Rosetta silent file (secondary structure, phi, psi, omega in degrees, C-alpha in Angstrom):
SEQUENCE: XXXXXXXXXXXXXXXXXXXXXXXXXXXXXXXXXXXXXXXXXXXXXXXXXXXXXXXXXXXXXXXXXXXXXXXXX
SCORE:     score description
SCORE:     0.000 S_00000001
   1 L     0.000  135.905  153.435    2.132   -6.430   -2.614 S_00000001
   2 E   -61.325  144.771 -166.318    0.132   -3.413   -2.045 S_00000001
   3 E  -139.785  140.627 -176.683   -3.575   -3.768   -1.098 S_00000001
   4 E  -108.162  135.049  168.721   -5.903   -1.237   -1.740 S_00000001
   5 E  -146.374  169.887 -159.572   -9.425   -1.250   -0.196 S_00000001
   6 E  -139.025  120.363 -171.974  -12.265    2.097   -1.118 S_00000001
   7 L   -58.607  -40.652 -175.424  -13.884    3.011    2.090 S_00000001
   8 L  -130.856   34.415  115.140  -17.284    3.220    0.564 S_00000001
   9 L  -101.993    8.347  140.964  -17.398    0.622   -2.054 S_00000001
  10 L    80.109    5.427 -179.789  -15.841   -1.817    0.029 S_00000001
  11 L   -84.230  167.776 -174.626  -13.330   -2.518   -2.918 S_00000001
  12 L  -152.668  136.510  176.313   -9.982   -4.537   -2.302 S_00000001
  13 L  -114.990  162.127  165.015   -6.887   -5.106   -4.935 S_00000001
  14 L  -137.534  118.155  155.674   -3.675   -7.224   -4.253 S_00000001
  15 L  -112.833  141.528  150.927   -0.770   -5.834   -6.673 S_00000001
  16 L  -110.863  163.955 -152.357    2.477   -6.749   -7.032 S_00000001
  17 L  -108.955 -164.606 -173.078    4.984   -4.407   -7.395 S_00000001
  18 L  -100.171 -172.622 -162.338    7.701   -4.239   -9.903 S_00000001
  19 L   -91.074    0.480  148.500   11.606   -5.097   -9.083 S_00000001
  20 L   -36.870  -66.701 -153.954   11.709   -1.293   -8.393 S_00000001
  21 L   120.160   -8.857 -178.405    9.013   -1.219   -5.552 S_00000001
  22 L  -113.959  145.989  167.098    6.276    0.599   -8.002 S_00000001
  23 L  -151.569  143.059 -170.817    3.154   -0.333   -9.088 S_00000001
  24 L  -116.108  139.602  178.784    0.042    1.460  -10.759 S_00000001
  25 L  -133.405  176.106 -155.993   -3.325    0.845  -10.560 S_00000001
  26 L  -128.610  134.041  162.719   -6.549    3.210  -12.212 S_00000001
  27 L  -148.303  162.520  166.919   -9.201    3.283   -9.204 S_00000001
  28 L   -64.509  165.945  168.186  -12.303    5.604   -9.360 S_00000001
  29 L   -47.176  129.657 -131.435  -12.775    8.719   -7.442 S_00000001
  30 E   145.468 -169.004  168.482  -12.827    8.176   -3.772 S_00000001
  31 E  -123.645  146.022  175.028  -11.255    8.038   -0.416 S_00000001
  32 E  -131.735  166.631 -174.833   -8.997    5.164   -0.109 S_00000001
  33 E  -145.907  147.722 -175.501   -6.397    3.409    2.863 S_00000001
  34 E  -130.061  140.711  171.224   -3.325    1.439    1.163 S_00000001
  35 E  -157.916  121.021 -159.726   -1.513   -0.810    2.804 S_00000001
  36 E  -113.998  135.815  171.075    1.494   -2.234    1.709 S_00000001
  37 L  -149.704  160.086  159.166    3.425   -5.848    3.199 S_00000001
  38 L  -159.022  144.078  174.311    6.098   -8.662    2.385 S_00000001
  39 L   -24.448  124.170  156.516    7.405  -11.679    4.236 S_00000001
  40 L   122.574  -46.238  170.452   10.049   -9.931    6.323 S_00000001
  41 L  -118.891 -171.855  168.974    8.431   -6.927    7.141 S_00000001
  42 L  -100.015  164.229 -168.730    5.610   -4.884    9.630 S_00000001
  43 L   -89.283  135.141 -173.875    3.053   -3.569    7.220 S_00000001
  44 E  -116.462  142.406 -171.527    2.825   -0.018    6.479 S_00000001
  45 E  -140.307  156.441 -171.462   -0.299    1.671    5.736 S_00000001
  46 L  -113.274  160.837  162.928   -1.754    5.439    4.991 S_00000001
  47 L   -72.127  -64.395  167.100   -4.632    6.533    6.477 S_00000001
  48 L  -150.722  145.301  174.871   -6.662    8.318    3.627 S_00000001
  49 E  -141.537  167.707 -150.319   -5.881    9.098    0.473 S_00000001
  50 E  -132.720  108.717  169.837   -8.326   11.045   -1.372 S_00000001
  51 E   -82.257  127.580 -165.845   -8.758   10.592   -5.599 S_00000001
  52 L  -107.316  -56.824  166.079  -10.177   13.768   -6.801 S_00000001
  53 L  -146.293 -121.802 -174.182   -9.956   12.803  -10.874 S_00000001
  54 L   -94.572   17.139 -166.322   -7.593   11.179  -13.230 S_00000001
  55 L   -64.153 -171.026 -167.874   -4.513   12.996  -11.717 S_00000001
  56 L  -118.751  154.033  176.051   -1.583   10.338  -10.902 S_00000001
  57 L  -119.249   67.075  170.077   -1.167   10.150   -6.783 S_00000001
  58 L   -63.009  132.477 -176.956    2.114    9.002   -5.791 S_00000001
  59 L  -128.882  139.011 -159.719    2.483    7.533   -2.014 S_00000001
  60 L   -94.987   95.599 -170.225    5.756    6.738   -0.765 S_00000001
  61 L   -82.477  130.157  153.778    6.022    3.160    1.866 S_00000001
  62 L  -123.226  135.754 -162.330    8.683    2.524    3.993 S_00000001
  63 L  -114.061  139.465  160.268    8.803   -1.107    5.194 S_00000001
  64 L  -112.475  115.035 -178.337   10.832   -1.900    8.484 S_00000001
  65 L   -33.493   50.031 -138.396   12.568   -5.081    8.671 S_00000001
  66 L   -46.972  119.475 -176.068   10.974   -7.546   11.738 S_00000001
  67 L   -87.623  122.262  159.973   14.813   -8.632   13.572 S_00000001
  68 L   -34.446   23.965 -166.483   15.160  -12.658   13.707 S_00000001
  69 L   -10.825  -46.804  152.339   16.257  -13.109   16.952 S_00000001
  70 L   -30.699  -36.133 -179.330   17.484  -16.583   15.924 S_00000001
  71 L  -105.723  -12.270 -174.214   19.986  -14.948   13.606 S_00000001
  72 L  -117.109  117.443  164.519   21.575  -12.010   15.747 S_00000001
  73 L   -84.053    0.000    0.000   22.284  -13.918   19.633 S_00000001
């Protein structure tokens, strides 16, 4: 799931994404921070991302796997 939160209304989403990896959500104009996790991996996050009007914003996550130790001796 992706998480959304709006710097200065304090808002916060949970999405899930589709069996792709995408998911869309409508948020108001703003500055925003994203942060995307899943069992499995470290959590990747943007800094700012800045909604100017209705354009569509695509942001691109790469999640890196956390290694078991338990499974590789």
């Amino acid at each position: 799931p992706g998480i959304q939160s709006h710097s200065q209304c304090h808002i916060r989403q949970t999405l899930v994404s589709d069996i792709d990896g995408k998911y869309e959500v409508k948020l108001p104009i703003g500055v925003y921070k994203i942060r995307v996790e899943q069992d499995g991996f470290v959590p990747s996050k943007t800094r700012r991302i800045q909604i100017k009007d209705e354009a569509k914003v695509e942001v691109d996550f790469v999640l890196i796997g956390i290694r078991n130790d338990t499974d590789h001796p």
